[in-house]
């Protein structure tokens, strides 16, 4: 039976989630269709631009992304603090960038007087919209509907473009977040369509490397990717809890190890993050290759996975062996 979305996404348990969506009917999100010879490469720009636009509207940060030929991966963080601090004006302003809103909300923005009934309705609308602005489900709905409409219009057809609702995984701790981001960023290399991080087009790691190399080329109108925040204390942390230099060292090392033409490659020096976390080389490389298949709706320490599952009445988790491998302590 399909699990209710509220049981899969619980911002109180963890703000970090891995989401995936795939096309149907041999539809192409991007890339080139070998049968027709038609290129859909420009659609990669559609989805990256839409992700960044929605991230600026929703209280949701993008940690990592990879846009492939018929599916895409995102690692997202729900920013509860930002969501809860939105003023009524900000809630209405953001929501009406996506939807038509409501005449009562329009009156409020113009500072017109409201009746008692209109004020009650406005309070309900603001509460609902504020909740949705921190919802991954609404974020994905806005993303997928926009891309589906544009693709169907370009293909001169109607009907379903995505195979179903998006799939999600809760990332319950730092190791799970690190392993999932690595899995997402290495998608093109693992699939054999890129041979380096720099040539992994339409991935967050390529974007981060380009930002470091040429910061002047960054589009200031777009919300940046969530920053690495390894220098902050646990209480002050609001970003990704690692140093970018350490992440870059680890992903470069892992990328060389998972490449088909570099099978068995292990550098003589181990990356700093693997040493600090105590994760073995084999366990890490397996995770980088198979993260999506190793777990079901969540990843983290085994006891935390079981606790989250039990919270919603579940009785069985998948991924015990791999969870224990990347959480050796």
PDB file of C-alpha atoms in Angstrom:
ATOM      1  CA  UNK A   1       0.000   0.000   0.000  1.00  0.00           C
ATOM      2  CA  UNK A   2       1.219   3.514  -0.821  1.00  0.00           C
ATOM      3  CA  UNK A   3       2.487   5.384   2.239  1.00  0.00           C
ATOM      4  CA  UNK A   4       0.833   8.713   3.049  1.00  0.00           C
ATOM      5  CA  UNK A   5       3.087  11.653   2.215  1.00  0.00           C
ATOM      6  CA  UNK A   6       2.759  13.084   5.741  1.00  0.00           C
ATOM      7  CA  UNK A   7       4.412   9.894   7.028  1.00  0.00           C
ATOM      8  CA  UNK A   8       7.340  10.287   4.637  1.00  0.00           C
ATOM      9  CA  UNK A   9       7.965  14.016   5.104  1.00  0.00           C
ATOM     10  CA  UNK A  10       8.096  15.257   8.688  1.00  0.00           C
ATOM     11  CA  UNK A  11      10.095  18.448   9.120  1.00  0.00           C
ATOM     12  CA  UNK A  12      10.170  17.960  12.888  1.00  0.00           C
ATOM     13  CA  UNK A  13      12.093  14.692  12.451  1.00  0.00           C
ATOM     14  CA  UNK A  14      14.520  16.022   9.825  1.00  0.00           C
ATOM     15  CA  UNK A  15      14.577  19.012   7.455  1.00  0.00           C
ATOM     16  CA  UNK A  16      16.574  17.119   4.771  1.00  0.00           C
ATOM     17  CA  UNK A  17      14.960  15.033   2.008  1.00  0.00           C
ATOM     18  CA  UNK A  18      16.015  13.302  -1.199  1.00  0.00           C
ATOM     19  CA  UNK A  19      13.334  13.467  -3.916  1.00  0.00           C
ATOM     20  CA  UNK A  20      13.187  11.847  -7.346  1.00  0.00           C
ATOM     21  CA  UNK A  21      10.804  12.060 -10.285  1.00  0.00           C
ATOM     22  CA  UNK A  22      10.814  10.181 -13.572  1.00  0.00           C
ATOM     23  CA  UNK A  23       9.118  10.645 -16.950  1.00  0.00           C
ATOM     24  CA  UNK A  24       6.688   8.211 -18.588  1.00  0.00           C
ATOM     25  CA  UNK A  25       5.876   7.151 -22.196  1.00  0.00           C
ATOM     26  CA  UNK A  26       9.568   7.199 -23.149  1.00  0.00           C
ATOM     27  CA  UNK A  27       9.336  10.959 -22.680  1.00  0.00           C
ATOM     28  CA  UNK A  28      12.580  12.867 -22.440  1.00  0.00           C
ATOM     29  CA  UNK A  29      13.207  15.458 -19.793  1.00  0.00           C
ATOM     30  CA  UNK A  30      16.411  16.349 -21.591  1.00  0.00           C
ATOM     31  CA  UNK A  31      19.182  14.698 -23.612  1.00  0.00           C
ATOM     32  CA  UNK A  32      18.799  13.232 -27.101  1.00  0.00           C
ATOM     33  CA  UNK A  33      16.240  10.668 -28.255  1.00  0.00           C
ATOM     34  CA  UNK A  34      18.211   8.012 -30.145  1.00  0.00           C
ATOM     35  CA  UNK A  35      15.145   6.907 -32.131  1.00  0.00           C
ATOM     36  CA  UNK A  36      14.037  10.305 -33.436  1.00  0.00           C
ATOM     37  CA  UNK A  37      17.399  12.074 -33.247  1.00  0.00           C
ATOM     38  CA  UNK A  38      15.653  15.007 -31.590  1.00  0.00           C
ATOM     39  CA  UNK A  39      17.525  16.873 -28.853  1.00  0.00           C
ATOM     40  CA  UNK A  40      15.805  17.843 -25.631  1.00  0.00           C
ATOM     41  CA  UNK A  41      18.946  19.168 -23.984  1.00  0.00           C
ATOM     42  CA  UNK A  42      17.474  22.636 -23.499  1.00  0.00           C
ATOM     43  CA  UNK A  43      14.950  21.224 -21.023  1.00  0.00           C
ATOM     44  CA  UNK A  44      17.701  20.860 -18.450  1.00  0.00           C
ATOM     45  CA  UNK A  45      17.762  24.630 -18.220  1.00  0.00           C
ATOM     46  CA  UNK A  46      14.001  24.677 -17.672  1.00  0.00           C
ATOM     47  CA  UNK A  47      14.135  22.480 -14.636  1.00  0.00           C
ATOM     48  CA  UNK A  48      17.214  24.056 -13.016  1.00  0.00           C
ATOM     49  CA  UNK A  49      15.771  27.552 -13.469  1.00  0.00           C
ATOM     50  CA  UNK A  50      12.409  26.465 -12.052  1.00  0.00           C
ATOM     51  CA  UNK A  51      14.049  24.792  -9.047  1.00  0.00           C
ATOM     52  CA  UNK A  52      15.930  27.970  -8.227  1.00  0.00           C
ATOM     53  CA  UNK A  53      12.861  30.176  -8.764  1.00  0.00           C
ATOM     54  CA  UNK A  54      10.748  28.018  -6.455  1.00  0.00           C
ATOM     55  CA  UNK A  55      13.495  27.907  -3.853  1.00  0.00           C
ATOM     56  CA  UNK A  56      13.352  31.718  -3.752  1.00  0.00           C
ATOM     57  CA  UNK A  57       9.600  31.616  -3.104  1.00  0.00           C
ATOM     58  CA  UNK A  58       9.282  28.593  -0.836  1.00  0.00           C
ATOM     59  CA  UNK A  59      11.106  28.248   2.487  1.00  0.00           C
ATOM     60  CA  UNK A  60      13.038  25.344   0.980  1.00  0.00           C
ATOM     61  CA  UNK A  61      16.760  25.262   0.193  1.00  0.00           C
ATOM     62  CA  UNK A  62      18.460  23.185  -2.493  1.00  0.00           C
ATOM     63  CA  UNK A  63      21.453  21.186  -1.250  1.00  0.00           C
ATOM     64  CA  UNK A  64      22.102  19.145  -4.389  1.00  0.00           C
ATOM     65  CA  UNK A  65      20.552  18.344  -7.762  1.00  0.00           C
ATOM     66  CA  UNK A  66      21.203  16.291 -10.873  1.00  0.00           C
ATOM     67  CA  UNK A  67      19.106  16.472 -14.042  1.00  0.00           C
ATOM     68  CA  UNK A  68      19.347  13.288 -16.119  1.00  0.00           C
ATOM     69  CA  UNK A  69      17.766  12.269 -19.444  1.00  0.00           C
ATOM     70  CA  UNK A  70      14.425  11.037 -18.097  1.00  0.00           C
ATOM     71  CA  UNK A  71      14.525  11.804 -14.365  1.00  0.00           C
ATOM     72  CA  UNK A  72      15.970  14.180 -11.827  1.00  0.00           C
ATOM     73  CA  UNK A  73      17.211  14.090  -8.229  1.00  0.00           C
ATOM     74  CA  UNK A  74      17.022  16.822  -5.602  1.00  0.00           C
ATOM     75  CA  UNK A  75      18.267  17.053  -2.030  1.00  0.00           C
ATOM     76  CA  UNK A  76      16.142  19.655  -0.259  1.00  0.00           C
ATOM     77  CA  UNK A  77      16.086  21.268   3.174  1.00  0.00           C
ATOM     78  CA  UNK A  78      12.916  22.658   4.728  1.00  0.00           C
ATOM     79  CA  UNK A  79      13.749  25.955   6.465  1.00  0.00           C
ATOM     80  CA  UNK A  80      11.269  25.870   9.350  1.00  0.00           C
ATOM     81  CA  UNK A  81      12.671  29.010  10.966  1.00  0.00           C
ATOM     82  CA  UNK A  82      12.213  31.038   7.768  1.00  0.00           C
ATOM     83  CA  UNK A  83       8.718  29.641   7.247  1.00  0.00           C
ATOM     84  CA  UNK A  84       7.578  30.463  10.778  1.00  0.00           C
ATOM     85  CA  UNK A  85       9.021  33.984  10.643  1.00  0.00           C
ATOM     86  CA  UNK A  86       7.106  35.041   7.497  1.00  0.00           C
ATOM     87  CA  UNK A  87       4.828  38.019   8.039  1.00  0.00           C
ATOM     88  CA  UNK A  88       1.249  37.925   6.638  1.00  0.00           C
ATOM     89  CA  UNK A  89       2.334  40.369   3.933  1.00  0.00           C
ATOM     90  CA  UNK A  90       5.295  38.144   2.941  1.00  0.00           C
ATOM     91  CA  UNK A  91       3.101  35.035   2.855  1.00  0.00           C
ATOM     92  CA  UNK A  92       0.606  36.663   0.492  1.00  0.00           C
ATOM     93  CA  UNK A  93       3.323  38.248  -1.637  1.00  0.00           C
ATOM     94  CA  UNK A  94       5.133  34.936  -2.119  1.00  0.00           C
ATOM     95  CA  UNK A  95       2.021  32.852  -2.710  1.00  0.00           C
ATOM     96  CA  UNK A  96       0.642  35.229  -5.347  1.00  0.00           C
ATOM     97  CA  UNK A  97       3.855  34.849  -7.345  1.00  0.00           C
ATOM     98  CA  UNK A  98       2.640  31.299  -8.034  1.00  0.00           C
ATOM     99  CA  UNK A  99      -1.147  31.427  -7.812  1.00  0.00           C
ATOM    100  CA  UNK A 100      -3.889  34.004  -8.312  1.00  0.00           C
ATOM    101  CA  UNK A 101      -4.527  34.382  -4.601  1.00  0.00           C
ATOM    102  CA  UNK A 102      -7.819  35.729  -3.309  1.00  0.00           C
ATOM    103  CA  UNK A 103      -9.682  39.080  -3.508  1.00  0.00           C
ATOM    104  CA  UNK A 104      -9.558  39.417   0.286  1.00  0.00           C
ATOM    105  CA  UNK A 105      -5.757  39.011   0.222  1.00  0.00           C
ATOM    106  CA  UNK A 106      -5.569  41.648  -2.526  1.00  0.00           C
ATOM    107  CA  UNK A 107      -7.552  44.055  -0.337  1.00  0.00           C
ATOM    108  CA  UNK A 108      -5.177  43.401   2.556  1.00  0.00           C
ATOM    109  CA  UNK A 109      -2.137  44.174   0.378  1.00  0.00           C
ATOM    110  CA  UNK A 110      -3.742  47.484  -0.651  1.00  0.00           C
ATOM    111  CA  UNK A 111      -4.423  48.254   3.021  1.00  0.00           C
ATOM    112  CA  UNK A 112      -8.180  48.423   2.419  1.00  0.00           C
ATOM    113  CA  UNK A 113     -10.502  47.948   5.382  1.00  0.00           C
ATOM    114  CA  UNK A 114     -11.800  44.388   5.927  1.00  0.00           C
ATOM    115  CA  UNK A 115     -14.998  43.159   7.491  1.00  0.00           C
ATOM    116  CA  UNK A 116     -14.915  40.708  10.405  1.00  0.00           C
ATOM    117  CA  UNK A 117     -15.782  37.827   8.064  1.00  0.00           C
ATOM    118  CA  UNK A 118     -13.057  38.853   5.623  1.00  0.00           C
ATOM    119  CA  UNK A 119     -10.499  38.978   8.445  1.00  0.00           C
ATOM    120  CA  UNK A 120     -11.408  35.435   9.517  1.00  0.00           C
ATOM    121  CA  UNK A 121     -11.097  34.241   5.912  1.00  0.00           C
ATOM    122  CA  UNK A 122      -7.771  36.063   5.527  1.00  0.00           C
ATOM    123  CA  UNK A 123      -6.356  34.446   8.665  1.00  0.00           C
ATOM    124  CA  UNK A 124      -7.311  31.008   7.327  1.00  0.00           C
ATOM    125  CA  UNK A 125      -5.772  31.733   3.923  1.00  0.00           C
ATOM    126  CA  UNK A 126      -2.536  33.017   5.427  1.00  0.00           C
ATOM    127  CA  UNK A 127      -2.255  29.988   7.715  1.00  0.00           C
ATOM    128  CA  UNK A 128      -2.804  27.570   4.816  1.00  0.00           C
ATOM    129  CA  UNK A 129      -0.425  29.392   2.451  1.00  0.00           C
ATOM    130  CA  UNK A 130       2.275  29.716   5.104  1.00  0.00           C
ATOM    131  CA  UNK A 131       2.130  25.967   5.731  1.00  0.00           C
ATOM    132  CA  UNK A 132       2.349  25.267   1.995  1.00  0.00           C
ATOM    133  CA  UNK A 133       5.388  27.544   1.593  1.00  0.00           C
ATOM    134  CA  UNK A 134       7.316  25.053   3.736  1.00  0.00           C
ATOM    135  CA  UNK A 135       5.883  21.976   2.001  1.00  0.00           C
ATOM    136  CA  UNK A 136       8.022  19.809  -0.276  1.00  0.00           C
ATOM    137  CA  UNK A 137       4.802  18.384  -1.759  1.00  0.00           C
ATOM    138  CA  UNK A 138       3.691  21.838  -2.904  1.00  0.00           C
ATOM    139  CA  UNK A 139       7.210  22.677  -4.088  1.00  0.00           C
ATOM    140  CA  UNK A 140       7.245  19.525  -6.233  1.00  0.00           C
ATOM    141  CA  UNK A 141       3.713  20.127  -7.479  1.00  0.00           C
ATOM    142  CA  UNK A 142       4.675  23.579  -8.762  1.00  0.00           C
ATOM    143  CA  UNK A 143       7.864  22.247 -10.331  1.00  0.00           C
ATOM    144  CA  UNK A 144       6.359  19.210 -12.038  1.00  0.00           C
ATOM    145  CA  UNK A 145       3.210  20.900 -13.334  1.00  0.00           C
ATOM    146  CA  UNK A 146       5.193  23.702 -14.939  1.00  0.00           C
ATOM    147  CA  UNK A 147       7.680  21.367 -16.643  1.00  0.00           C
ATOM    148  CA  UNK A 148       4.927  18.975 -17.797  1.00  0.00           C
ATOM    149  CA  UNK A 149       2.937  21.787 -19.395  1.00  0.00           C
ATOM    150  CA  UNK A 150       5.962  23.196 -21.208  1.00  0.00           C
ATOM    151  CA  UNK A 151       7.099  19.765 -22.428  1.00  0.00           C
ATOM    152  CA  UNK A 152       3.620  18.748 -23.606  1.00  0.00           C
ATOM    153  CA  UNK A 153       3.210  22.070 -25.387  1.00  0.00           C
ATOM    154  CA  UNK A 154       6.563  21.607 -27.116  1.00  0.00           C
ATOM    155  CA  UNK A 155       5.693  17.994 -28.039  1.00  0.00           C
ATOM    156  CA  UNK A 156       2.190  18.998 -29.239  1.00  0.00           C
ATOM    157  CA  UNK A 157       0.531  16.377 -27.069  1.00  0.00           C
ATOM    158  CA  UNK A 158      -1.556  15.952 -23.928  1.00  0.00           C
ATOM    159  CA  UNK A 159      -1.580  13.547 -21.026  1.00  0.00           C
ATOM    160  CA  UNK A 160       0.625  12.453 -18.171  1.00  0.00           C
ATOM    161  CA  UNK A 161       4.288  13.466 -18.367  1.00  0.00           C
ATOM    162  CA  UNK A 162       5.537  12.121 -14.999  1.00  0.00           C
ATOM    163  CA  UNK A 163       5.181   8.474 -14.015  1.00  0.00           C
ATOM    164  CA  UNK A 164       3.452   9.360 -10.740  1.00  0.00           C
ATOM    165  CA  UNK A 165       3.996  11.292  -7.565  1.00  0.00           C
ATOM    166  CA  UNK A 166       7.584  11.960  -6.629  1.00  0.00           C
ATOM    167  CA  UNK A 167       9.485   9.514  -4.427  1.00  0.00           C
ATOM    168  CA  UNK A 168      11.151  10.775  -1.267  1.00  0.00           C
ATOM    169  CA  UNK A 169      13.682   9.662   1.334  1.00  0.00           C
ATOM    170  CA  UNK A 170      14.119  11.295   4.742  1.00  0.00           C
ATOM    171  CA  UNK A 171      17.795  11.924   5.571  1.00  0.00           C
ATOM    172  CA  UNK A 172      17.979  11.598   9.337  1.00  0.00           C
ATOM    173  CA  UNK A 173      21.576  12.558  10.086  1.00  0.00           C
ATOM    174  CA  UNK A 174      24.841  13.953   8.697  1.00  0.00           C
ATOM    175  CA  UNK A 175      26.093  10.665   7.278  1.00  0.00           C
ATOM    176  CA  UNK A 176      22.834  10.083   5.399  1.00  0.00           C
ATOM    177  CA  UNK A 177      22.897  13.648   4.042  1.00  0.00           C
ATOM    178  CA  UNK A 178      26.518  13.324   2.942  1.00  0.00           C
ATOM    179  CA  UNK A 179      25.989   9.934   1.281  1.00  0.00           C
ATOM    180  CA  UNK A 180      22.850  11.117  -0.526  1.00  0.00           C
ATOM    181  CA  UNK A 181      24.400  14.355  -1.800  1.00  0.00           C
ATOM    182  CA  UNK A 182      27.357  12.343  -3.071  1.00  0.00           C
ATOM    183  CA  UNK A 183      25.013   9.878  -4.778  1.00  0.00           C
ATOM    184  CA  UNK A 184      23.105  12.714  -6.478  1.00  0.00           C
ATOM    185  CA  UNK A 185      26.149  14.732  -7.557  1.00  0.00           C
ATOM    186  CA  UNK A 186      27.842  11.646  -9.028  1.00  0.00           C
ATOM    187  CA  UNK A 187      24.852  10.557 -11.135  1.00  0.00           C
ATOM    188  CA  UNK A 188      26.340  11.574 -14.526  1.00  0.00           C
ATOM    189  CA  UNK A 189      29.712   9.995 -13.726  1.00  0.00           C
ATOM    190  CA  UNK A 190      28.105   6.795 -12.471  1.00  0.00           C
ATOM    191  CA  UNK A 191      25.928   6.666 -15.612  1.00  0.00           C
ATOM    192  CA  UNK A 192      28.965   7.124 -17.856  1.00  0.00           C
ATOM    193  CA  UNK A 193      27.789  10.384 -19.486  1.00  0.00           C
ATOM    194  CA  UNK A 194      30.494  12.497 -17.818  1.00  0.00           C
ATOM    195  CA  UNK A 195      34.075  11.698 -16.881  1.00  0.00           C
ATOM    196  CA  UNK A 196      34.750  14.496 -14.388  1.00  0.00           C
ATOM    197  CA  UNK A 197      32.974  16.757 -11.938  1.00  0.00           C
ATOM    198  CA  UNK A 198      33.608  19.764 -14.184  1.00  0.00           C
ATOM    199  CA  UNK A 199      31.854  18.089 -17.142  1.00  0.00           C
ATOM    200  CA  UNK A 200      28.893  16.804 -15.083  1.00  0.00           C
ATOM    201  CA  UNK A 201      26.434  19.196 -16.673  1.00  0.00           C
ATOM    202  CA  UNK A 202      23.380  20.355 -14.748  1.00  0.00           C
ATOM    203  CA  UNK A 203      24.535  19.094 -11.384  1.00  0.00           C
ATOM    204  CA  UNK A 204      24.979  21.060  -8.193  1.00  0.00           C
ATOM    205  CA  UNK A 205      28.635  20.049  -7.886  1.00  0.00           C
ATOM    206  CA  UNK A 206      29.426  21.545 -11.301  1.00  0.00           C
ATOM    207  CA  UNK A 207      27.626  24.736 -10.289  1.00  0.00           C
ATOM    208  CA  UNK A 208      29.497  24.946  -6.981  1.00  0.00           C
ATOM    209  CA  UNK A 209      32.866  24.455  -8.688  1.00  0.00           C
ATOM    210  CA  UNK A 210      32.041  27.150 -11.258  1.00  0.00           C
ATOM    211  CA  UNK A 211      30.994  29.551  -8.486  1.00  0.00           C
ATOM    212  CA  UNK A 212      34.338  29.094  -6.770  1.00  0.00           C
ATOM    213  CA  UNK A 213      36.280  29.505 -10.021  1.00  0.00           C
ATOM    214  CA  UNK A 214      34.280  32.478 -11.370  1.00  0.00           C
ATOM    215  CA  UNK A 215      32.122  34.054  -8.654  1.00  0.00           C
ATOM    216  CA  UNK A 216      31.290  37.008 -10.927  1.00  0.00           C
ATOM    217  CA  UNK A 217      29.260  34.707 -13.207  1.00  0.00           C
ATOM    218  CA  UNK A 218      26.746  33.817 -10.472  1.00  0.00           C
ATOM    219  CA  UNK A 219      23.215  35.013 -11.243  1.00  0.00           C
ATOM    220  CA  UNK A 220      22.410  37.314  -8.313  1.00  0.00           C
ATOM    221  CA  UNK A 221      18.664  37.135  -9.030  1.00  0.00           C
ATOM    222  CA  UNK A 222      18.577  33.417  -8.172  1.00  0.00           C
ATOM    223  CA  UNK A 223      18.685  32.066  -4.654  1.00  0.00           C
ATOM    224  CA  UNK A 224      22.059  30.334  -4.171  1.00  0.00           C
ATOM    225  CA  UNK A 225      22.433  26.693  -3.292  1.00  0.00           C
ATOM    226  CA  UNK A 226      22.488  25.993   0.431  1.00  0.00           C
ATOM    227  CA  UNK A 227      25.981  26.771   1.642  1.00  0.00           C
ATOM    228  CA  UNK A 228      28.374  24.457   3.449  1.00  0.00           C
ATOM    229  CA  UNK A 229      28.499  25.463   7.100  1.00  0.00           C
ATOM    230  CA  UNK A 230      31.113  23.213   8.649  1.00  0.00           C
ATOM    231  CA  UNK A 231      32.720  25.996  10.673  1.00  0.00           C
ATOM    232  CA  UNK A 232      29.573  26.730  12.696  1.00  0.00           C
ATOM    233  CA  UNK A 233      28.736  25.117  16.017  1.00  0.00           C
ATOM    234  CA  UNK A 234      25.839  22.672  16.122  1.00  0.00           C
ATOM    235  CA  UNK A 235      23.569  25.317  17.697  1.00  0.00           C
ATOM    236  CA  UNK A 236      24.419  27.915  15.039  1.00  0.00           C
ATOM    237  CA  UNK A 237      24.347  25.611  12.030  1.00  0.00           C
ATOM    238  CA  UNK A 238      21.869  26.507   9.300  1.00  0.00           C
ATOM    239  CA  UNK A 239      23.582  25.060   6.225  1.00  0.00           C
ATOM    240  CA  UNK A 240      25.212  21.788   5.193  1.00  0.00           C
ATOM    241  CA  UNK A 241      27.262  20.601   8.208  1.00  0.00           C
ATOM    242  CA  UNK A 242      30.575  20.068   6.396  1.00  0.00           C
ATOM    243  CA  UNK A 243      33.352  22.165   4.879  1.00  0.00           C
ATOM    244  CA  UNK A 244      33.085  22.443   1.093  1.00  0.00           C
ATOM    245  CA  UNK A 245      36.809  21.712   0.677  1.00  0.00           C
ATOM    246  CA  UNK A 246      36.344  18.389   2.506  1.00  0.00           C
ATOM    247  CA  UNK A 247      33.247  17.563   0.437  1.00  0.00           C
ATOM    248  CA  UNK A 248      35.097  18.351  -2.792  1.00  0.00           C
ATOM    249  CA  UNK A 249      38.016  16.128  -1.778  1.00  0.00           C
ATOM    250  CA  UNK A 250      35.662  13.265  -0.960  1.00  0.00           C
ATOM    251  CA  UNK A 251      33.527  13.540  -4.093  1.00  0.00           C
ATOM    252  CA  UNK A 252      36.610  13.704  -6.325  1.00  0.00           C
ATOM    253  CA  UNK A 253      38.011  10.576  -4.642  1.00  0.00           C
ATOM    254  CA  UNK A 254      34.645   8.782  -4.833  1.00  0.00           C
ATOM    255  CA  UNK A 255      34.044   9.797  -8.448  1.00  0.00           C
ATOM    256  CA  UNK A 256      37.328   8.229  -9.518  1.00  0.00           C
ATOM    257  CA  UNK A 257      36.459   5.045  -7.635  1.00  0.00           C
ATOM    258  CA  UNK A 258      32.992   4.571  -9.184  1.00  0.00           C
ATOM    259  CA  UNK A 259      33.990   5.242 -12.805  1.00  0.00           C
ATOM    260  CA  UNK A 260      33.789   2.172 -15.010  1.00  0.00           C
ATOM    261  CA  UNK A 261      37.167   2.912 -16.604  1.00  0.00           C
ATOM    262  CA  UNK A 262      38.734   3.308 -13.161  1.00  0.00           C
ATOM    263  CA  UNK A 263      37.289   0.187 -11.542  1.00  0.00           C
ATOM    264  CA  UNK A 264      39.165  -0.725  -8.381  1.00  0.00           C
ATOM    265  CA  UNK A 265      40.858   2.675  -8.119  1.00  0.00           C
ATOM    266  CA  UNK A 266      41.659   3.629  -4.522  1.00  0.00           C
ATOM    267  CA  UNK A 267      43.998   6.522  -3.830  1.00  0.00           C
ATOM    268  CA  UNK A 268      46.760   5.985  -1.297  1.00  0.00           C
ATOM    269  CA  UNK A 269      45.425   8.779   0.915  1.00  0.00           C
ATOM    270  CA  UNK A 270      41.881   8.580   2.307  1.00  0.00           C
ATOM    271  CA  UNK A 271      39.651  11.677   2.299  1.00  0.00           C
ATOM    272  CA  UNK A 272      39.421  13.595   5.568  1.00  0.00           C
ATOM    273  CA  UNK A 273      35.668  13.095   5.964  1.00  0.00           C
ATOM    274  CA  UNK A 274      35.942   9.307   5.746  1.00  0.00           C
ATOM    275  CA  UNK A 275      38.613   9.346   8.436  1.00  0.00           C
ATOM    276  CA  UNK A 276      36.570  11.622  10.707  1.00  0.00           C
ATOM    277  CA  UNK A 277      33.381   9.595  10.296  1.00  0.00           C
ATOM    278  CA  UNK A 278      35.183   6.243  10.480  1.00  0.00           C
ATOM    279  CA  UNK A 279      33.521   4.892   7.342  1.00  0.00           C
ATOM    280  CA  UNK A 280      35.359   2.171   5.430  1.00  0.00           C
ATOM    281  CA  UNK A 281      36.268   2.672   1.769  1.00  0.00           C
ATOM    282  CA  UNK A 282      34.137  -0.246   0.574  1.00  0.00           C
ATOM    283  CA  UNK A 283      31.053   0.828   2.530  1.00  0.00           C
ATOM    284  CA  UNK A 284      31.343   4.369   1.230  1.00  0.00           C
ATOM    285  CA  UNK A 285      31.791   3.396  -2.426  1.00  0.00           C
ATOM    286  CA  UNK A 286      28.851   0.997  -2.205  1.00  0.00           C
ATOM    287  CA  UNK A 287      26.752   3.818  -0.786  1.00  0.00           C
ATOM    288  CA  UNK A 288      27.819   6.187  -3.575  1.00  0.00           C
ATOM    289  CA  UNK A 289      26.729   3.633  -6.169  1.00  0.00           C
ATOM    290  CA  UNK A 290      23.564   2.229  -4.637  1.00  0.00           C
ATOM    291  CA  UNK A 291      22.184   4.721  -2.101  1.00  0.00           C
ATOM    292  CA  UNK A 292      18.718   4.884  -3.665  1.00  0.00           C
ATOM    293  CA  UNK A 293      18.277   1.090  -3.680  1.00  0.00           C
ATOM    294  CA  UNK A 294      19.677   0.446  -0.209  1.00  0.00           C
ATOM    295  CA  UNK A 295      16.924   2.255   1.659  1.00  0.00           C
ATOM    296  CA  UNK A 296      13.209   2.822   1.296  1.00  0.00           C
ATOM    297  CA  UNK A 297      11.681   6.020   2.663  1.00  0.00           C
ATOM    298  CA  UNK A 298      14.469   7.037   5.037  1.00  0.00           C
ATOM    299  CA  UNK A 299      18.183   6.793   5.718  1.00  0.00           C
ATOM    300  CA  UNK A 300      20.147   7.315   8.921  1.00  0.00           C
ATOM    301  CA  UNK A 301      21.177   5.448  12.045  1.00  0.00           C
ATOM    302  CA  UNK A 302      19.283   2.185  12.304  1.00  0.00           C
ATOM    303  CA  UNK A 303      17.633   3.045  15.635  1.00  0.00           C
ATOM    304  CA  UNK A 304      16.497   6.440  14.296  1.00  0.00           C
ATOM    305  CA  UNK A 305      15.061   4.803  11.165  1.00  0.00           C
ATOM    306  CA  UNK A 306      13.113   2.294  13.253  1.00  0.00           C
ATOM    307  CA  UNK A 307      11.864   5.035  15.584  1.00  0.00           C
ATOM    308  CA  UNK A 308      10.576   7.165  12.694  1.00  0.00           C
ATOM    309  CA  UNK A 309       8.929   4.129  11.130  1.00  0.00           C
ATOM    310  CA  UNK A 310       7.267   3.189  14.425  1.00  0.00           C
ATOM    311  CA  UNK A 311       6.050   6.768  14.917  1.00  0.00           C
ATOM    312  CA  UNK A 312       3.679   6.320  11.989  1.00  0.00           C
ATOM    313  CA  UNK A 313       2.688   2.740  12.690  1.00  0.00           C
ATOM    314  CA  UNK A 314       5.196   1.000  10.424  1.00  0.00           C
ATOM    315  CA  UNK A 315       6.812  -2.287  11.374  1.00  0.00           C
ATOM    316  CA  UNK A 316       9.653  -2.816   8.908  1.00  0.00           C
ATOM    317  CA  UNK A 317      12.656  -0.817   7.662  1.00  0.00           C
ATOM    318  CA  UNK A 318      15.087  -1.570   4.880  1.00  0.00           C
ATOM    319  CA  UNK A 319      18.809  -0.853   4.905  1.00  0.00           C
ATOM    320  CA  UNK A 320      20.077  -2.133   8.268  1.00  0.00           C
ATOM    321  CA  UNK A 321      23.373  -3.483   6.936  1.00  0.00           C
ATOM    322  CA  UNK A 322      24.292  -0.370   4.984  1.00  0.00           C
ATOM    323  CA  UNK A 323      23.114   1.927   7.780  1.00  0.00           C
ATOM    324  CA  UNK A 324      25.442   0.218  10.204  1.00  0.00           C
ATOM    325  CA  UNK A 325      28.264   0.361   7.655  1.00  0.00           C
ATOM    326  CA  UNK A 326      28.149   4.160   7.324  1.00  0.00           C
ATOM    327  CA  UNK A 327      27.438   4.655  11.054  1.00  0.00           C
ATOM    328  CA  UNK A 328      30.275   2.570  12.541  1.00  0.00           C
ATOM    329  CA  UNK A 329      30.285   4.299  15.931  1.00  0.00           C
TER     330      UNK A 329
END
